[in-house]
Amino acid sequence: MVSYTDAVTHKCGCWRITVNRRKFCQSTLAVATVAALFPAHRALAAALMEIPGDIDAITAAGQQATLRQASVQELADSLRGPLLLPGNQAYEMARQVLNPAIDKRPALIVQPSGVADVSSAVHFARENNLVVAVKCGGHSTSGKSTCNGGMMIDLSRFRHVRVDPAEKLAYVSGGSLLGLMDHECMAHGLVTVAGTVSHTGVGGLTTGGGFGRLARRFGLALDNVRALDVVSADGRLRHASKVENPDLYWGVRGAGGNFGVVTSFEFNLHAMDRQVIAGNLFYPMSRLRDLLAFYAEFSMNAPDELATDLVAGYPSSGKDGFVLLALCYSGPATDADKIMAPVKSLGKPMLGEIKSVDYVALQRSGDNTAPRSTASYLKGGFPSEISPQLIDTLVEGMEPHPDRSVQIIFQQAGGAISRVPAAATAFAHRYAQHDMIATVSWKPDAPAAEHVRYIKRYWSALQPFTHGFYTNEADEDNARMVNKNYQGNYSRLLGIKRRYDPGNIFRLNANIRPTA
Ligand SMILES: Cc1cc2nc3c(=O)[nH]c(=O)nc-3n(C[C@H](O)[C@H](O)[C@H](O)COP(=O)(O)OP(=O)(O)OC[C@H]3O[C@@H](n4cnc5c(N)ncnc54)[C@H](O)[C@@H]3O)c2cc1C
C-alpha cells in the first residue's frame, strides 16, 4: 500500500504548531501567523479559518438543507488539506472542470492531503446526506466530477507516482494525471497504459477503462491494475486485489467511482523503448469516405503494437475540413516500414510524417494548450464494425458551421483488450474494435443549445451502428441504459454496490442504483 507521508510532510511542515488545532484555529490571529510565517502554506491557513456560518446545501434526495457551522468547523478541523467554501477565490478555481459548459457550485470542496482527509470528507458527506463528486483530472465532458450543492473531493493535491523498477510496479495516487505517470515510469524504461492526452486523470480514466496508444498491446489501463486502495462510503480504507476484497477489485475496474474514492493504484509496468514510430497525418476532408474505408480495413489488420486512431472534422471557421490518421507503432523499429506500407500507399498527406519520436513527448503532443477555451458536448459508442452504411451516415451528417468545430473520432481498441474475458473485470465491452465519438465545441460564452442539438441529431443516426458505450463518455441521456450497458456484469455489480455504497453517495458516474 502506498504511503502519502512524504508529500504531506512537505506541504505541512508547520504541523507541529497546530497540535492543539481546534483551539488554535478559533483564532484568526493564528491563521494570520501561519500565513505570514509560511507563505507557501497560505492555502492551508485558509483551511484553518473559522467557518463563518451555516452553509446552504442540497441533499442527495435533491432537497435544500443547511450544514451547521459547528459541524462544518469540525470537518475543517479534522482536515490537513484545505476546505474551500463559496466566496473564496480558491473555491472558484477548484470548482472548475475542463469543460466550461459545466458550471456547478458544490456546497463545499475538500482538497485532501492524504487518505485521512478523504475518509473525513466521506464521513461528513454520508452523515449529511450529500452527494460526493470526486475530481481527479476533471476531464469528464458531462461534468461527473462536480455537482450543485453537494461535496466535491478535489484530488488535485493528491498527485504522486513511485516506481519500483525491480518489481515493475508503479504506485500512483488517486489524483494523479497521466503525464506524471508516463514521465516517472519511462525514466526507468517502463510503461503502463494511459490515454492520449497527458492532463487526463488516472482516476477517472482507469476506473472506467483506459484506451490508449499501448492498450492493444498491454490491455486497458484497468487491466494493468494489480491492486488499489479505496475509501468506500463508510469512510473506511480498503485494499483491493485478487486476494483481498476481490469483489471490490473486480468492480472498480470498469464501474468507475461507484464504490468510493480510489486513493492509490498499483500498476503493472512493461519494458518498452522510449522511441516509437509515430505520425499525425492530415488529409483533406474530400478524402473522408475513402480514408474511412481504408481505416476500417487497415485498423482491423493491425498488429497489437500498432495503434491507429482516425479523427475527421471541421474547425470552428467551418472551412478546411481535415481527416487525421494518428499512428503509433511501439514494436521493433525494423518492422515499421512493412507495417506502415499501406499508409504510404495513400499518397503524401497535406501535413505530417511518420518518424521515430519520444513516447512521452508523443503522449503530451495532443495536450490542450488553452484549457477551458472551448465548451464541448459529445456522444460515444462502440461500433459493431465500420461498415459502408456507417461510413455513408458519418459522411452525410458531418456539417461545417462557422460557430462550432465538429469532430468524429475513432479510437482503436481490440488486440489485448479483446483477449480478456468480458466477466474478468466490470468492463464488459471486450468485443469492441473501436470507440466512436461525435463531439462539438463552441465558444464558452455562446449559447450551447443549437450545437448540442446538432450532435444529438447526428448521433441519433450513428447510434444504431453501435453496441454499448464507454461509461467514461456517458451523459444524462445514457442514464436509463447504464444497467444494460454493464451487460452480464450488472447483477454482480449491483451486489457490490449494495455492500460498499448502499446510500449511493457516489452516484456521479455510470451509476448502479443500489435500490434497483
Ligand atoms: C481531452 C480528453 C482526452 C481523453 N482521452 C482519452 C483516452 O485517450 N482514452 C480514454 O480511455 N479516455 C479518454 N478520455 C475520456 C476519459 O477517460 C474520461 O473523461 C475520464 O472520466 C477522465 O478522467 P478524469 O479523472 O480526468 O476525470 P474527472 O472528471 O476528474 O472524473 C471523471 C469520473 O471519474 C471519477 N473519478 C475520478 N477519479 C477518481 C478516483 N480517484 N476514485 C474514484 N472515482 C474517481 C469521478 O468521480 C467521475 O465520475 C479523454 C477525455 C478528454 C476530455
Coordinates of C-alpha atoms and ligand atoms in Angstrom, one line a residue:
M1 CA 0.0 0.0 0.0
V2 CA 1.4 3.4 -0.9
S3 CA 2.0 6.0 1.8
Y4 CA 1.5 9.7 1.2
T5 CA 3.5 10.7 4.2
D6 CA 6.3 12.3 2.2
A7 CA 4.1 14.6 0.2
V8 CA 2.1 15.5 3.3
T9 CA 5.2 16.3 5.4
H10 CA 6.5 18.6 2.7
K11 CA 3.2 20.5 2.5
C12 CA 2.6 20.7 6.2
G13 CA 6.0 21.4 7.7
C14 CA 4.1 23.6 10.2
W15 CA 2.1 20.7 11.5
R16 CA 3.7 20.7 15.0
I17 CA 2.4 24.2 15.8
T18 CA -1.1 23.0 15.1
V19 CA -1.1 20.2 17.6
N20 CA -4.0 21.7 19.6
R21 CA -5.6 22.6 16.4
R22 CA -9.2 23.0 17.4
K23 CA -8.3 25.8 19.8
F24 CA -5.7 27.3 17.6
C25 CA -8.0 27.7 14.6
Q26 CA -10.5 29.6 16.7
S27 CA -8.1 32.4 16.4
T28 CA -7.8 34.4 13.2
L29 CA -4.5 35.7 14.7
A30 CA -3.2 32.2 14.5
V31 CA -4.3 31.9 10.9
A32 CA -2.5 35.2 10.0
T33 CA 0.6 33.9 11.8
V34 CA 0.7 30.7 9.8
A35 CA 0.2 32.6 6.6
A36 CA 2.9 35.2 7.4
L37 CA 5.5 32.6 8.6
F38 CA 4.9 30.2 5.9
P39 CA 3.7 32.0 2.8
A40 CA 3.7 28.8 0.8
H41 CA 1.1 27.4 3.2
R42 CA -1.5 30.1 2.7
A43 CA -3.9 27.6 1.3
L44 CA -3.5 25.6 4.5
A45 CA -4.0 28.7 6.6
A46 CA -7.2 29.3 4.7
A47 CA -8.4 25.9 5.8
L48 CA -7.7 26.9 9.4
M49 CA -10.0 29.8 9.3
E50 CA -13.2 29.9 11.2
I51 CA -16.2 28.8 9.3
P52 CA -18.3 32.0 9.1
G53 CA -21.7 30.5 9.4
D54 CA -24.2 27.8 8.3
I55 CA -23.9 26.7 4.7
D56 CA -26.7 26.0 2.2
A57 CA -26.5 22.6 0.6
I58 CA -28.7 20.2 -1.5
T59 CA -29.1 16.7 -0.2
A60 CA -28.7 13.6 -2.3
A61 CA -32.5 13.5 -2.5
G62 CA -32.5 16.9 -4.1
Q63 CA -33.8 18.9 -1.1
Q64 CA -32.5 22.1 0.3
A65 CA -30.5 21.6 3.5
T66 CA -28.4 23.6 5.9
L67 CA -25.0 22.4 7.1
R68 CA -24.5 23.7 10.6
Q69 CA -21.5 25.9 11.2
A70 CA -20.3 23.8 14.1
S71 CA -20.2 20.6 12.1
V72 CA -18.5 22.2 9.1
Q73 CA -16.0 23.6 11.6
E74 CA -15.4 20.2 12.9
L75 CA -14.8 18.9 9.4
A76 CA -12.4 21.7 8.7
D77 CA -10.5 21.0 11.9
S78 CA -10.2 17.3 11.1
L79 CA -8.5 18.0 7.7
R80 CA -4.9 18.6 6.9
G81 CA -5.8 19.9 3.4
P82 CA -8.0 22.9 2.7
L83 CA -11.7 23.1 2.9
L84 CA -13.0 25.6 0.4
L85 CA -16.3 27.4 0.6
P86 CA -18.2 29.6 -1.8
G87 CA -17.0 33.2 -1.8
N88 CA -13.3 32.1 -1.8
Q89 CA -11.1 32.5 -4.8
A90 CA -9.6 29.1 -4.3
Y91 CA -13.1 27.6 -4.3
E92 CA -13.8 29.3 -7.6
M93 CA -10.7 27.8 -9.1
A94 CA -11.3 24.3 -7.6
R95 CA -14.9 24.0 -8.7
Q96 CA -13.9 24.3 -12.4
V97 CA -13.6 21.3 -14.7
L98 CA -12.1 21.1 -18.1
N99 CA -15.3 21.7 -20.0
P100 CA -16.5 25.3 -19.3
A101 CA -20.0 24.3 -20.4
I102 CA -20.3 22.7 -17.0
D103 CA -20.8 25.4 -14.3
K104 CA -21.7 23.9 -11.0
R105 CA -21.3 25.0 -7.4
P106 CA -20.7 22.4 -4.7
A107 CA -21.7 23.4 -1.2
L108 CA -18.1 22.7 -0.1
I109 CA -14.9 21.4 -1.6
V110 CA -12.3 19.3 0.2
Q111 CA -8.8 19.1 -1.1
P112 CA -7.4 16.1 0.7
S113 CA -3.7 15.9 1.5
G114 CA -4.0 12.2 2.1
V115 CA -6.2 9.3 2.8
A116 CA -7.3 10.5 6.3
D117 CA -8.8 13.6 4.7
V118 CA -10.6 11.6 2.1
S119 CA -12.0 9.5 4.9
S120 CA -13.2 12.5 7.0
A121 CA -14.7 14.1 3.9
V122 CA -16.7 10.9 3.0
H123 CA -17.9 10.5 6.6
F124 CA -19.2 14.1 6.6
A125 CA -20.9 13.7 3.2
R126 CA -22.6 10.5 4.3
E127 CA -23.7 11.9 7.7
N128 CA -25.1 15.0 6.0
N129 CA -26.7 13.0 3.1
L130 CA -24.6 14.9 0.5
V131 CA -23.7 13.6 -3.0
V132 CA -20.0 13.3 -3.5
A133 CA -18.3 14.4 -6.7
V134 CA -14.7 13.1 -7.0
K135 CA -12.4 15.2 -9.2
C136 CA -9.1 13.9 -10.5
G137 CA -8.3 15.3 -13.9
G138 CA -11.7 17.0 -14.3
H139 CA -12.0 15.6 -17.9
S140 CA -15.5 14.2 -17.7
T141 CA -17.1 16.1 -20.5
S142 CA -20.5 15.7 -19.0
G143 CA -19.2 17.1 -15.6
K144 CA -19.3 13.9 -13.5
S145 CA -16.6 15.4 -11.2
T146 CA -18.6 18.3 -9.9
C147 CA -22.1 18.9 -8.5
N148 CA -24.5 21.5 -7.3
G149 CA -24.9 21.7 -3.5
G150 CA -23.0 18.6 -2.6
M151 CA -19.4 17.9 -1.7
M152 CA -16.6 17.9 -4.2
I153 CA -13.5 15.9 -3.2
D154 CA -10.8 17.5 -5.4
L155 CA -7.8 15.2 -5.6
S156 CA -5.5 17.8 -7.1
R157 CA -3.2 17.8 -4.1
F158 CA -3.0 14.0 -4.3
R159 CA -0.6 13.5 -7.1
H160 CA 2.4 11.2 -6.6
V161 CA 4.0 8.4 -8.5
R162 CA 6.5 6.0 -7.1
V163 CA 8.1 3.4 -9.4
D164 CA 9.6 0.1 -8.2
P165 CA 11.7 -0.8 -11.3
A166 CA 12.8 -4.2 -9.9
E167 CA 9.2 -5.3 -9.4
K168 CA 8.0 -3.4 -12.5
L169 CA 5.3 -1.7 -10.4
A170 CA 4.1 1.9 -10.2
Y171 CA 2.2 3.2 -7.1
V172 CA 0.1 6.1 -8.3
S173 CA -2.0 8.2 -6.0
G174 CA -5.6 8.7 -6.9
G175 CA -5.5 12.3 -8.1
S176 CA -2.5 11.9 -10.4
L177 CA -2.6 12.9 -14.1
L178 CA -1.4 10.6 -16.9
G179 CA 1.6 12.7 -17.8
L180 CA 3.2 12.3 -14.4
M181 CA 2.8 8.6 -14.6
D182 CA 4.3 8.3 -18.1
H183 CA 7.1 10.6 -17.1
E184 CA 8.1 8.7 -14.0
C185 CA 7.7 5.2 -15.5
M186 CA 9.6 5.9 -18.7
A187 CA 12.5 7.2 -16.6
H188 CA 13.1 3.5 -15.9
G189 CA 12.3 2.3 -19.5
L190 CA 8.9 1.2 -18.3
V191 CA 5.3 2.0 -19.3
T192 CA 1.8 1.2 -18.4
V193 CA -1.4 2.1 -20.5
A194 CA -2.5 5.7 -20.4
G195 CA -4.8 7.8 -22.6
T196 CA -3.6 10.1 -25.3
V197 CA -3.8 13.4 -23.5
S198 CA -1.4 13.9 -20.6
H199 CA -3.6 16.0 -18.4
T200 CA -6.4 13.4 -18.2
G201 CA -6.8 12.0 -14.7
V202 CA -5.5 8.5 -13.9
G203 CA -8.6 8.2 -11.5
G204 CA -11.4 8.6 -14.0
L205 CA -9.7 7.1 -17.0
T206 CA -8.6 3.9 -15.2
T207 CA -11.8 3.2 -13.2
G208 CA -13.9 3.4 -16.4
G209 CA -11.5 1.6 -18.8
G210 CA -8.5 3.4 -20.2
F211 CA -7.9 3.2 -24.0
G212 CA -4.6 4.5 -25.3
R213 CA -1.6 4.1 -27.6
L214 CA -0.4 0.9 -25.9
A215 CA -3.8 -0.7 -25.0
R216 CA -3.9 -3.1 -27.9
R217 CA -0.5 -4.4 -26.7
F218 CA -1.0 -4.4 -22.9
G219 CA -4.8 -4.2 -22.4
L220 CA -6.8 -1.3 -21.0
A221 CA -5.4 0.8 -18.2
L222 CA -7.6 -1.1 -15.8
D223 CA -6.2 -4.5 -17.0
N224 CA -2.9 -3.3 -15.7
V225 CA -4.1 -2.5 -12.2
R226 CA -2.7 -5.1 -9.8
A227 CA -4.3 -3.6 -6.7
L228 CA -5.9 -0.5 -5.4
D229 CA -6.9 1.3 -2.2
V230 CA -10.4 2.6 -2.0
V231 CA -12.2 4.7 0.6
S232 CA -15.7 3.4 0.5
A233 CA -18.9 5.1 1.6
D234 CA -18.4 4.1 5.2
G235 CA -15.2 6.1 5.2
R236 CA -13.0 3.0 5.6
L237 CA -9.9 2.5 3.6
R238 CA -9.8 -0.9 1.9
H239 CA -7.1 -2.6 0.0
A240 CA -8.4 -4.5 -3.0
S241 CA -6.6 -7.1 -5.1
K242 CA -7.1 -10.6 -6.4
V243 CA -6.9 -11.9 -2.8
E244 CA -8.1 -9.0 -0.7
N245 CA -11.6 -7.7 -1.2
P246 CA -11.6 -9.3 -4.6
D247 CA -15.2 -8.2 -5.4
L248 CA -14.2 -4.5 -5.0
Y249 CA -11.1 -5.1 -7.1
W250 CA -13.2 -6.6 -9.8
G251 CA -15.9 -3.9 -9.7
V252 CA -13.8 -0.8 -9.5
R253 CA -12.1 -1.9 -12.8
G254 CA -14.9 -0.8 -15.1
A255 CA -17.7 0.6 -12.9
G256 CA -15.9 3.9 -12.3
G257 CA -16.3 5.7 -9.0
N258 CA -19.4 3.8 -7.9
F259 CA -17.9 2.3 -4.8
G260 CA -15.7 5.0 -3.4
V261 CA -12.6 7.1 -3.8
V262 CA -9.6 5.3 -5.2
T263 CA -6.7 6.8 -3.3
S264 CA -4.0 4.6 -4.8
F265 CA -3.5 2.4 -7.9
E266 CA -0.8 -0.2 -8.2
F267 CA 0.0 -0.7 -11.9
N268 CA 1.9 -3.4 -13.6
L269 CA 4.6 -2.0 -15.8
H270 CA 6.2 -3.2 -19.0
A271 CA 9.6 -2.6 -20.5
M272 CA 9.5 -0.5 -23.7
D273 CA 11.9 1.5 -25.8
R274 CA 11.5 5.2 -25.3
Q275 CA 11.4 5.8 -29.1
V276 CA 8.3 4.8 -31.0
I277 CA 7.4 5.2 -34.7
A278 CA 4.6 7.6 -35.0
G279 CA 2.9 10.2 -37.1
N280 CA -0.1 12.5 -37.3
L281 CA -1.0 12.6 -41.0
F282 CA -3.5 15.1 -42.2
Y283 CA -5.5 14.7 -45.4
P284 CA -8.3 16.9 -46.9
M285 CA -11.9 16.4 -45.9
S286 CA -12.7 15.5 -49.6
R287 CA -11.0 12.1 -48.8
L288 CA -13.1 11.3 -45.8
R289 CA -15.1 8.5 -47.5
D290 CA -12.0 6.7 -48.9
L291 CA -10.0 7.2 -45.7
L292 CA -12.7 5.7 -43.6
A293 CA -12.9 2.7 -45.8
F294 CA -9.1 2.4 -45.7
Y295 CA -9.1 2.8 -41.9
A296 CA -11.8 0.1 -41.5
E297 CA -9.6 -2.4 -43.1
F298 CA -6.1 -1.2 -42.0
S299 CA -7.0 -1.0 -38.4
M300 CA -8.6 -4.4 -38.3
N301 CA -5.4 -6.0 -39.7
A302 CA -3.0 -4.1 -37.4
P303 CA -0.7 -5.9 -35.1
D304 CA -1.1 -5.3 -31.4
E305 CA 1.9 -2.9 -31.4
L306 CA 0.1 -0.5 -33.7
A307 CA -2.5 1.9 -32.5
T308 CA -4.3 3.9 -35.2
D309 CA -6.9 6.5 -34.5
L310 CA -8.9 8.5 -37.1
V311 CA -10.2 12.0 -36.5
A312 CA -12.3 13.9 -39.1
G313 CA -13.6 17.3 -38.6
Y314 CA -14.1 20.9 -39.3
P315 CA -12.6 23.7 -37.2
S316 CA -14.9 26.5 -36.0
S317 CA -14.3 28.5 -39.2
G318 CA -16.4 25.9 -40.9
K319 CA -13.6 25.7 -43.5
D320 CA -10.5 23.5 -44.1
G321 CA -12.1 20.2 -43.0
F322 CA -9.4 17.5 -42.3
V323 CA -9.0 13.8 -41.8
L324 CA -6.2 12.9 -39.4
L325 CA -4.7 9.4 -39.2
A326 CA -2.8 9.2 -35.9
L327 CA -0.4 6.3 -35.8
C328 CA 1.8 4.9 -33.1
Y329 CA 3.9 1.7 -33.5
S330 CA 5.8 0.6 -30.5
G331 CA 7.1 -2.7 -31.8
P332 CA 10.6 -3.4 -33.3
A333 CA 11.6 -0.4 -35.5
T334 CA 12.9 -2.8 -38.1
D335 CA 9.3 -3.9 -38.9
A336 CA 7.9 -0.4 -39.0
D337 CA 8.3 0.2 -42.8
K338 CA 6.4 -3.0 -43.7
I339 CA 3.6 -2.3 -41.2
M340 CA 3.2 1.3 -42.4
A341 CA 3.4 0.5 -46.1
P342 CA -0.4 0.6 -46.7
V343 CA -0.4 4.1 -45.2
K344 CA 2.3 5.2 -47.6
S345 CA 0.1 4.0 -50.5
L346 CA -2.4 6.7 -49.5
G347 CA -0.1 9.2 -51.0
K348 CA 1.5 12.3 -49.5
P349 CA -0.6 13.8 -46.7
M350 CA -1.2 17.6 -46.6
L351 CA 0.8 17.7 -43.4
G352 CA 2.7 15.3 -41.1
E353 CA 5.1 12.4 -41.5
I354 CA 5.9 9.1 -39.8
K355 CA 9.1 9.2 -37.8
S356 CA 10.8 8.0 -34.7
V357 CA 9.6 10.1 -31.7
D358 CA 9.9 10.1 -27.9
Y359 CA 6.9 8.2 -26.5
V360 CA 6.4 10.6 -23.5
A361 CA 6.6 13.6 -25.8
L362 CA 4.1 12.0 -28.1
Q363 CA 1.8 11.4 -25.1
R364 CA 1.9 15.2 -24.5
S365 CA 1.6 16.2 -28.1
G366 CA -2.2 16.5 -28.0
D367 CA -2.5 18.4 -24.8
N368 CA -4.8 21.3 -24.6
T369 CA -2.6 24.5 -24.6
A370 CA -5.6 26.7 -23.7
P371 CA -7.7 24.7 -21.3
R372 CA -11.3 25.8 -20.9
S373 CA -11.2 27.9 -24.1
T374 CA -14.0 25.9 -25.7
A375 CA -17.1 24.4 -24.4
S376 CA -18.0 20.9 -25.6
Y377 CA -20.5 18.1 -25.8
L378 CA -20.0 14.6 -27.0
K379 CA -21.8 11.3 -27.7
G380 CA -20.0 8.0 -28.0
G381 CA -20.5 4.3 -28.5
F382 CA -18.7 1.1 -29.7
P383 CA -19.5 0.5 -33.4
S384 CA -20.0 -3.2 -34.3
E385 CA -18.0 -2.5 -37.4
I386 CA -17.1 0.4 -39.7
S387 CA -19.4 -0.7 -42.4
P388 CA -20.2 1.0 -45.7
Q389 CA -23.6 2.0 -44.2
L390 CA -21.9 3.6 -41.2
I391 CA -19.4 5.4 -43.5
D392 CA -22.3 6.8 -45.5
T393 CA -24.1 8.0 -42.4
L394 CA -20.9 9.6 -41.0
V395 CA -20.1 11.5 -44.2
E396 CA -23.7 12.7 -44.7
G397 CA -24.0 14.0 -41.2
M398 CA -20.7 15.9 -40.9
E399 CA -21.7 19.6 -41.3
P400 CA -19.3 22.5 -41.3
H401 CA -20.5 25.5 -39.3
P402 CA -18.9 28.9 -38.7
D403 CA -19.6 28.9 -34.9
R404 CA -18.5 25.5 -33.9
S405 CA -16.0 22.8 -34.5
V406 CA -17.2 19.3 -35.1
Q407 CA -15.2 16.0 -35.0
I408 CA -15.7 12.3 -35.4
I409 CA -13.1 10.3 -33.5
F410 CA -12.3 6.6 -33.8
Q411 CA -10.0 5.4 -31.0
Q412 CA -8.8 1.9 -31.8
A413 CA -9.5 -0.9 -29.3
G414 CA -9.2 -4.7 -29.9
G415 CA -5.8 -6.5 -29.6
A416 CA -5.0 -7.4 -26.0
I417 CA -8.2 -5.6 -24.8
S418 CA -10.3 -8.2 -26.6
R419 CA -8.4 -11.2 -25.3
V420 CA -9.6 -10.5 -21.7
P421 CA -12.9 -12.3 -20.9
A422 CA -15.9 -10.0 -20.5
A423 CA -16.5 -11.2 -17.0
A424 CA -12.9 -10.8 -15.8
T425 CA -13.4 -7.2 -14.8
A426 CA -16.5 -5.0 -14.7
F427 CA -15.7 -3.6 -18.1
A428 CA -17.8 -5.8 -20.4
H429 CA -17.1 -4.3 -23.9
R430 CA -14.2 -6.6 -24.8
Y431 CA -15.6 -7.2 -28.3
A432 CA -15.1 -3.6 -29.3
Q433 CA -12.6 -2.9 -32.1
H434 CA -13.1 0.9 -31.9
D435 CA -14.7 3.5 -29.7
M436 CA -16.5 6.1 -31.8
I437 CA -17.1 9.7 -30.6
A438 CA -19.0 12.6 -32.1
T439 CA -18.1 15.8 -30.5
V440 CA -18.8 19.5 -30.9
S441 CA -17.0 22.6 -29.4
W442 CA -18.0 26.2 -29.3
K443 CA -17.0 29.5 -27.6
P444 CA -17.9 29.2 -23.9
D445 CA -19.9 32.4 -23.8
A446 CA -22.0 31.5 -26.8
P447 CA -25.4 29.7 -26.5
A448 CA -25.0 25.9 -26.4
A449 CA -28.4 24.6 -27.4
E450 CA -28.0 24.7 -31.2
H451 CA -24.7 22.8 -31.1
V452 CA -25.8 20.2 -28.6
R453 CA -28.9 19.7 -30.8
Y454 CA -26.8 19.1 -33.8
I455 CA -24.7 16.4 -32.2
K456 CA -27.7 14.7 -30.7
R457 CA -29.3 14.6 -34.2
Y458 CA -26.1 13.4 -35.8
W459 CA -25.7 10.7 -33.1
S460 CA -29.3 9.5 -33.4
A461 CA -28.3 8.4 -37.0
L462 CA -25.0 6.9 -35.8
Q463 CA -26.2 5.2 -32.6
P464 CA -27.9 2.3 -34.4
F465 CA -24.4 1.2 -35.6
T466 CA -23.2 0.9 -32.0
H467 CA -23.4 -1.8 -29.4
G468 CA -23.0 -0.3 -26.0
F469 CA -21.0 2.8 -24.9
Y470 CA -17.9 3.7 -22.9
T471 CA -19.0 4.6 -19.4
N472 CA -16.4 7.4 -19.3
E473 CA -18.3 9.1 -22.1
A474 CA -21.8 8.6 -20.7
D475 CA -24.1 11.6 -20.1
E476 CA -27.6 12.0 -18.7
D477 CA -29.2 10.6 -21.8
N478 CA -27.4 7.3 -21.1
A479 CA -28.7 7.0 -17.6
R480 CA -31.5 4.6 -18.3
M481 CA -29.2 2.4 -20.4
V482 CA -26.5 2.2 -17.8
N483 CA -27.6 -1.1 -16.2
K484 CA -27.9 -2.8 -19.6
N485 CA -24.6 -1.4 -20.7
Y486 CA -22.8 -3.4 -17.9
Q487 CA -24.2 -6.4 -19.7
G488 CA -23.6 -9.7 -18.0
N489 CA -21.7 -8.0 -15.2
Y490 CA -24.6 -5.9 -13.9
S491 CA -26.0 -8.2 -11.3
R492 CA -22.7 -8.8 -9.7
L493 CA -22.1 -5.1 -9.7
L494 CA -25.4 -4.4 -8.0
G495 CA -24.4 -6.7 -5.1
I496 CA -21.0 -4.9 -4.7
K497 CA -22.8 -1.5 -4.8
R498 CA -25.2 -2.5 -2.1
R499 CA -22.3 -3.6 0.0
Y500 CA -19.9 -0.7 -0.4
D501 CA -22.2 2.3 -1.1
P502 CA -25.8 1.4 0.0
G503 CA -26.8 5.0 0.3
N504 CA -25.5 5.8 -3.2
I505 CA -23.4 8.9 -2.2
F506 CA -21.1 8.0 -5.1
R507 CA -23.6 8.4 -7.9
L508 CA -21.9 10.8 -10.3
N509 CA -20.7 8.1 -12.6
A510 CA -22.3 5.4 -14.8
N511 CA -24.4 4.8 -11.7
I512 CA -25.6 1.5 -10.4
R513 CA -28.6 2.3 -8.2
P514 CA -28.5 0.1 -5.1
T515 CA -32.3 0.2 -4.8
A516 CA -32.8 -1.1 -8.3
Ligands
LIG1 C1 -9.1 15.6 -23.7 C2 -9.6 14.2 -23.4 C3 -8.9 13.1 -23.8 C4 -9.3 11.8 -23.5 N1 -8.6 10.8 -23.9 C5 -8.9 9.5 -23.6 C6 -8.2 8.4 -24.0 O1 -7.2 8.5 -24.7 N2 -8.6 7.2 -23.5 C7 -9.7 7.0 -22.7 O2 -9.9 5.9 -22.4 N3 -10.4 8.0 -22.4 C8 -10.1 9.3 -22.8 N4 -10.8 10.4 -22.4 C9 -12.1 10.1 -21.6 C10 -11.7 9.9 -20.1 O3 -11.4 8.6 -19.9 C11 -12.8 10.4 -19.2 O4 -13.1 11.7 -19.4 C12 -12.4 10.2 -17.7 O5 -13.5 10.2 -16.9 C13 -11.4 11.3 -17.3 O6 -10.9 11.0 -16.0 P1 -10.5 12.3 -15.1 O7 -10.0 11.8 -13.8 O8 -9.7 13.3 -15.8 O9 -12.0 12.9 -14.9 P2 -12.8 13.5 -13.7 O10 -13.8 14.4 -14.4 O11 -12.0 14.1 -12.7 O12 -13.6 12.3 -13.2 C14 -14.4 11.5 -14.0 C15 -15.2 10.4 -13.2 O13 -14.2 9.6 -12.6 C16 -14.4 9.5 -11.2 N5 -13.1 9.5 -10.5 C17 -12.0 10.3 -10.9 N6 -11.0 10.0 -10.0 C18 -11.5 9.0 -9.2 C19 -10.9 8.4 -8.1 N7 -9.6 8.6 -7.7 N8 -11.6 7.5 -7.4 C20 -12.9 7.2 -7.8 N9 -13.5 7.9 -8.8 C21 -12.8 8.8 -9.5 C22 -15.2 10.8 -10.9 O14 -16.0 10.7 -9.8 C23 -16.1 11.0 -12.1 O15 -17.2 10.1 -12.0 C24 -10.5 11.7 -22.7 C25 -11.2 12.8 -22.3 C26 -10.8 14.0 -22.6 C27 -11.6 15.2 -22.2

